[in-house]
Coordinates of C-alpha atoms in Angstrom, one line a residue:
M713 CA -29.2 -60.9 -14.1
P714 CA -29.0 -63.5 -11.4
D715 CA -30.2 -67.1 -10.9
W716 CA -33.1 -66.3 -8.8
A717 CA -34.4 -64.1 -11.2
K718 CA -34.4 -66.3 -14.7
D719 CA -38.3 -67.9 -15.1
G720 CA -38.4 -68.4 -11.9
E721 CA -36.5 -70.5 -11.0
P722 CA -35.2 -70.9 -7.6
A723 CA -31.9 -69.8 -7.1
G724 CA -29.6 -72.9 -7.6
S725 CA -32.1 -75.7 -8.9
A726 CA -30.5 -77.3 -12.6
P727 CA -32.5 -76.9 -15.9
E728 CA -35.5 -79.8 -16.8
G729 CA -33.3 -82.2 -18.3
S730 CA -29.9 -81.9 -17.2
A731 CA -28.2 -84.5 -15.2
K732 CA -26.3 -82.8 -12.7
S733 CA -22.2 -83.5 -12.6
D734 CA -20.4 -85.4 -10.2
E735 CA -17.0 -84.4 -11.2
P736 CA -16.6 -80.6 -8.9
E737 CA -17.0 -76.8 -9.9
E738 CA -13.4 -76.0 -10.5
P739 CA -13.2 -72.6 -8.6
A740 CA -14.0 -69.2 -10.3
E741 CA -10.9 -67.5 -10.8
P742 CA -11.0 -64.1 -9.0
E743 CA -11.5 -60.9 -10.5
E744 CA -9.1 -58.0 -11.7
P745 CA -9.2 -55.1 -9.6
D746 CA -10.6 -52.5 -11.9
A747 CA -7.1 -49.8 -12.9
P748 CA -7.3 -47.0 -10.8
D749 CA -8.8 -44.3 -11.9
E750 CA -5.7 -41.2 -13.4
P751 CA -5.3 -38.6 -10.6
E752 CA -7.0 -35.9 -11.6
E753 CA -5.1 -32.0 -12.2
P754 CA -3.4 -30.3 -8.9
G755 CA -7.4 -27.8 -8.2
E756 CA -9.9 -29.5 -9.1
P757 CA -12.5 -30.3 -6.6
A758 CA -12.8 -34.6 -7.0
G759 CA -15.3 -35.7 -9.3
Q760 CA -15.6 -32.5 -10.8
A761 CA -14.1 -32.1 -15.0
A762 CA -12.1 -28.8 -15.1
T763 CA -14.3 -25.3 -15.8
Q764 CA -13.6 -23.3 -18.7
F765 CA -13.4 -20.4 -17.9
E766 CA -16.4 -19.4 -20.7
E767 CA -18.7 -21.5 -17.8
L768 CA -17.3 -19.0 -14.9
K769 CA -19.7 -17.1 -13.5
P770 CA -19.3 -13.0 -14.4
E771 CA -18.2 -12.0 -11.4
R772 CA -15.2 -14.4 -11.4
R773 CA -14.4 -13.4 -14.9
R774 CA -13.9 -10.6 -13.5
L775 CA -11.7 -11.2 -11.0
V776 CA -9.9 -13.5 -13.0
G777 CA -8.9 -10.6 -16.1
F778 CA -8.1 -8.2 -12.5
L779 CA -5.7 -9.6 -11.3
A780 CA -3.6 -11.1 -14.9
L781 CA -4.1 -7.2 -15.1
L782 CA -2.1 -6.3 -12.4
M783 CA 0.5 -9.5 -12.8
T784 CA 0.8 -8.0 -16.0
D785 CA 4.3 -6.2 -16.6
R786 CA 3.5 -2.6 -17.1
N787 CA 4.6 0.2 -17.5
Q788 CA 3.7 4.0 -18.2
S789 CA 6.5 4.6 -20.7
G790 CA 5.5 2.9 -23.7
S791 CA 9.3 1.2 -23.0
P792 CA 10.4 -1.7 -26.2
G793 CA 9.1 -4.9 -24.6
K794 CA 6.8 -3.5 -22.2
Q795 CA 2.9 -2.0 -22.8
P796 CA 2.1 1.4 -21.7
G797 CA -1.8 1.8 -20.0
L798 CA -0.8 0.1 -16.2
A799 CA 1.5 2.3 -13.6
V800 CA 4.2 0.0 -11.5
P801 CA 4.3 0.4 -7.8
Q802 CA 6.7 3.1 -6.0
V803 CA 8.5 3.0 -3.3
S804 CA 10.5 6.2 -1.8
I805 CA 13.3 5.6 -0.2
I806 CA 14.9 8.5 1.2
L807 CA 18.7 8.8 2.2
D808 CA 20.8 10.9 4.3
Y809 CA 23.7 11.8 3.5
G810 CA 25.3 13.4 5.7
K811 CA 24.9 9.6 7.7
M812 CA 25.6 8.0 4.7
R813 CA 29.8 9.9 4.8
R814 CA 29.7 9.5 8.0
D815 CA 29.3 6.0 9.6
G816 CA 27.1 4.6 6.7
K817 CA 24.6 3.4 9.5
E818 CA 20.9 3.5 9.6
F819 CA 21.1 7.0 6.4
A820 CA 18.1 5.0 4.3
V821 CA 14.7 5.1 5.9
T822 CA 11.0 4.0 3.7
S823 CA 8.5 6.8 3.2
T824 CA 6.7 4.0 5.9
G825 CA 9.7 4.5 8.5
I826 CA 11.3 1.1 7.9
Q827 CA 14.9 1.4 8.4
L828 CA 16.6 -0.2 5.3
S829 CA 20.5 -1.9 6.0
P830 CA 22.6 -0.5 3.3
G831 CA 22.7 -4.0 1.4
E832 CA 19.0 -3.4 1.4
T833 CA 19.5 -0.1 0.4
R834 CA 22.3 -1.6 -2.7
A835 CA 20.1 -3.9 -4.1
A836 CA 16.9 -1.2 -4.1
L837 CA 19.2 0.9 -6.4
C838 CA 19.9 -1.7 -8.0
T839 CA 16.1 -2.0 -10.0
A840 CA 14.9 1.2 -8.5
G841 CA 14.6 4.1 -10.5
I842 CA 16.1 7.0 -8.7
Y843 CA 14.4 10.6 -8.2
P844 CA 17.2 13.6 -7.2
L845 CA 15.3 15.3 -4.0
V846 CA 17.2 17.6 -1.9
L847 CA 16.6 18.4 1.7
N848 CA 17.5 20.6 4.2
G849 CA 18.3 20.0 8.5
Q850 CA 14.1 20.8 8.8
S851 CA 13.2 17.9 6.6
L852 CA 12.0 20.4 3.2
P853 CA 12.2 19.9 -0.1
L854 CA 14.8 22.1 -1.6
D855 CA 15.3 22.2 -5.1
L856 CA 11.5 20.5 -7.0
G857 CA 8.9 22.9 -8.6
R858 CA 7.4 26.7 -8.5
T859 CA 4.3 28.0 -8.8
Q860 CA 1.5 26.5 -11.4
R861 CA -2.4 25.9 -10.2
L862 CA -1.8 22.0 -8.8
Y863 CA 1.0 20.8 -7.6
S864 CA 3.7 19.3 -10.0
K865 CA 4.3 14.6 -9.6
A866 CA 8.0 16.0 -9.0
Q867 CA 6.1 18.6 -6.4
G868 CA 4.0 15.9 -4.9
R869 CA 6.6 13.7 -5.1
A870 CA 8.9 16.1 -3.3
I871 CA 5.8 16.8 -0.4
R872 CA 5.7 12.6 0.3
A873 CA 8.9 12.1 1.0
A874 CA 9.5 15.0 4.1
Y875 CA 5.9 14.5 5.3
R876 CA 5.7 11.3 5.8
G877 CA 2.2 11.1 6.1
C878 CA -0.9 13.1 7.0
L879 CA -0.7 16.6 8.8
Y880 CA -3.0 15.3 11.5
P881 CA -0.9 14.5 15.0
G882 CA -1.3 10.8 15.6
C883 CA -3.3 9.8 11.8
S884 CA -1.9 6.7 10.2
M885 CA -2.4 7.7 6.6
P886 CA 0.2 6.5 4.5
A887 CA 1.5 10.0 2.6
E888 CA 0.5 8.4 -0.2
R889 CA -2.9 7.9 0.2
C890 CA -3.1 11.8 1.4
E891 CA -4.1 15.0 -0.6
L892 CA -1.8 17.8 -1.4
D893 CA -3.2 21.0 0.4
H894 CA -2.3 24.8 -0.5
L895 CA -1.2 26.4 2.7
D896 CA -2.0 29.6 0.2
A897 CA -5.9 29.0 -0.5
W898 CA -5.3 30.0 -4.9
E899 CA -8.5 31.9 -4.5
K900 CA -6.7 34.6 -2.3
G901 CA -3.4 35.3 -4.4
G902 CA -1.2 32.3 -3.2
N903 CA 1.3 30.6 -5.1
T904 CA 1.8 26.2 -5.7
D905 CA 5.3 26.8 -3.7
I906 CA 6.2 23.5 -2.0
E907 CA 7.3 25.4 1.4
S908 CA 3.5 25.8 0.6
A909 CA 2.0 22.7 1.1
A910 CA 1.2 20.5 3.6
L911 CA 0.0 17.0 3.4
G912 CA -3.7 15.4 4.2
C913 CA -6.1 12.5 4.3
M914 CA -9.4 13.0 2.9
I915 CA -10.8 13.2 6.8
H916 CA -8.9 15.4 8.0
H917 CA -7.8 17.6 5.1
I918 CA -11.7 18.8 5.1
G919 CA -11.0 18.6 9.5
R920 CA -8.6 21.3 9.5
H921 CA -10.6 24.6 6.1
C922 CA -13.1 23.7 8.9
G923 CA -11.5 24.8 11.5
L924 CA -11.4 21.4 13.5
F925 CA -7.3 22.3 13.8
H926 CA -5.0 24.7 12.0
A927 CA -2.1 24.5 10.3
V928 CA 0.9 26.3 11.0
K929 CA 3.5 27.5 8.6
I930 CA 7.2 28.1 10.3
P931 CA 10.1 30.5 8.2
G932 CA 12.0 27.6 7.5
C933 CA 10.7 24.0 8.8
R934 CA 7.9 21.5 7.6
P935 CA 4.0 22.6 8.6
M936 CA 2.7 21.9 12.1
A937 CA -0.2 21.3 13.3
L938 CA -1.9 23.4 16.3
L939 CA -5.3 21.5 18.0
S940 CA -8.1 23.0 19.7
K941 CA -8.0 23.8 23.0
E942 CA -9.9 21.1 24.1
L943 CA -8.7 18.3 22.1
D944 CA -5.3 20.7 23.7
P945 CA -5.4 22.7 26.5
Q946 CA -1.2 23.3 26.6
Q947 CA -1.3 24.3 22.7
K948 CA 1.7 23.2 22.1
L949 CA 3.1 22.4 18.3
R950 CA 2.7 19.4 16.7
V951 CA 4.6 16.6 14.6
N952 CA 2.6 13.0 13.0
T953 CA 5.9 11.1 13.8
Y954 CA 3.5 8.4 13.1
W955 CA 5.7 7.4 9.5
M956 CA 8.9 7.6 10.9
T957 CA 11.3 6.0 12.8
P958 CA 12.2 6.0 16.4
Q959 CA 14.9 8.6 15.6
E960 CA 13.5 10.3 13.3
A961 CA 10.8 10.8 16.0
L962 CA 11.6 11.7 18.7
A963 CA 14.2 14.8 16.6
A964 CA 10.6 15.7 14.9
D965 CA 8.7 15.5 18.8
A966 CA 12.4 17.5 19.9
L967 CA 11.9 20.3 16.8
A968 CA 8.5 20.3 17.8
E969 CA 9.4 21.8 21.5
R970 CA 11.5 24.5 20.5
M971 CA 9.3 25.7 18.1
T972 CA 6.8 25.7 20.8
A973 CA 9.3 27.6 23.1
K974 CA 10.6 30.4 20.5
W975 CA 7.0 31.1 19.7
R976 CA 5.6 31.4 23.9
A977 CA 8.8 33.4 24.1
G978 CA 8.5 36.0 21.2
E979 CA 11.4 35.1 19.0
L980 CA 9.5 33.0 16.0
D981 CA 7.5 34.0 13.7
I982 CA 4.8 31.8 12.7
E983 CA 1.2 32.0 10.6
I984 CA -1.4 29.9 12.1
V985 CA -3.3 29.4 8.7
E986 CA -6.6 30.4 8.5
P987 CA -9.7 27.6 7.7

């Protein structure tokens, strides 16, 4: 309590009956500074204690649990030391065996059109699962699967590797997010063959079945798109090159031009698929 607040006496007045000493008062020793506070844990807001997991809001607890699940190393095969239940991501790498044997350059590309160097390809092969897939000169998968009601995983992997993305020209939807489309309708006696399959995003898959554009089947070649006369007065056969490398895109456009010329000359028997 300060002196001025004691018994109402003015500050600095001596109590009655006490003699004032003539000796000078010794200077007061300086107070030691308070010990610095212990450093707080990194990541914690200043002046706040660490928040326990149980004290988090429900939505934050769910987010933390979801992130922990994503970062857990799991697979579906039940290998020793790993927990089954969560699929691991897959990235398709397409190797051109002819280019690899010929000059060893530009022979590997991902399913999203990213060119890989030989070193990057070798590094990926060290840790990745390898699925054999044979393509012919027109990028058609040859040796995976036969007929059944739904496409198998092997068939879907082959189709996505060959066609890269949605059938509609210019669509930016990657193959992994596209749906497998029966060009030979199953309900009309069609088979679930790879050569009769196409990829379509949710919008353009529905659009094809609504007749907004047509898929075109070409013997020995990948399916192409034929847009409406309002969108394409020239009525050319077209390929979606969005997920291709520049070299692949030029080759695909040249292929579409050749097929269009043969079709107009009556030298090519194509099938314009009904919605």
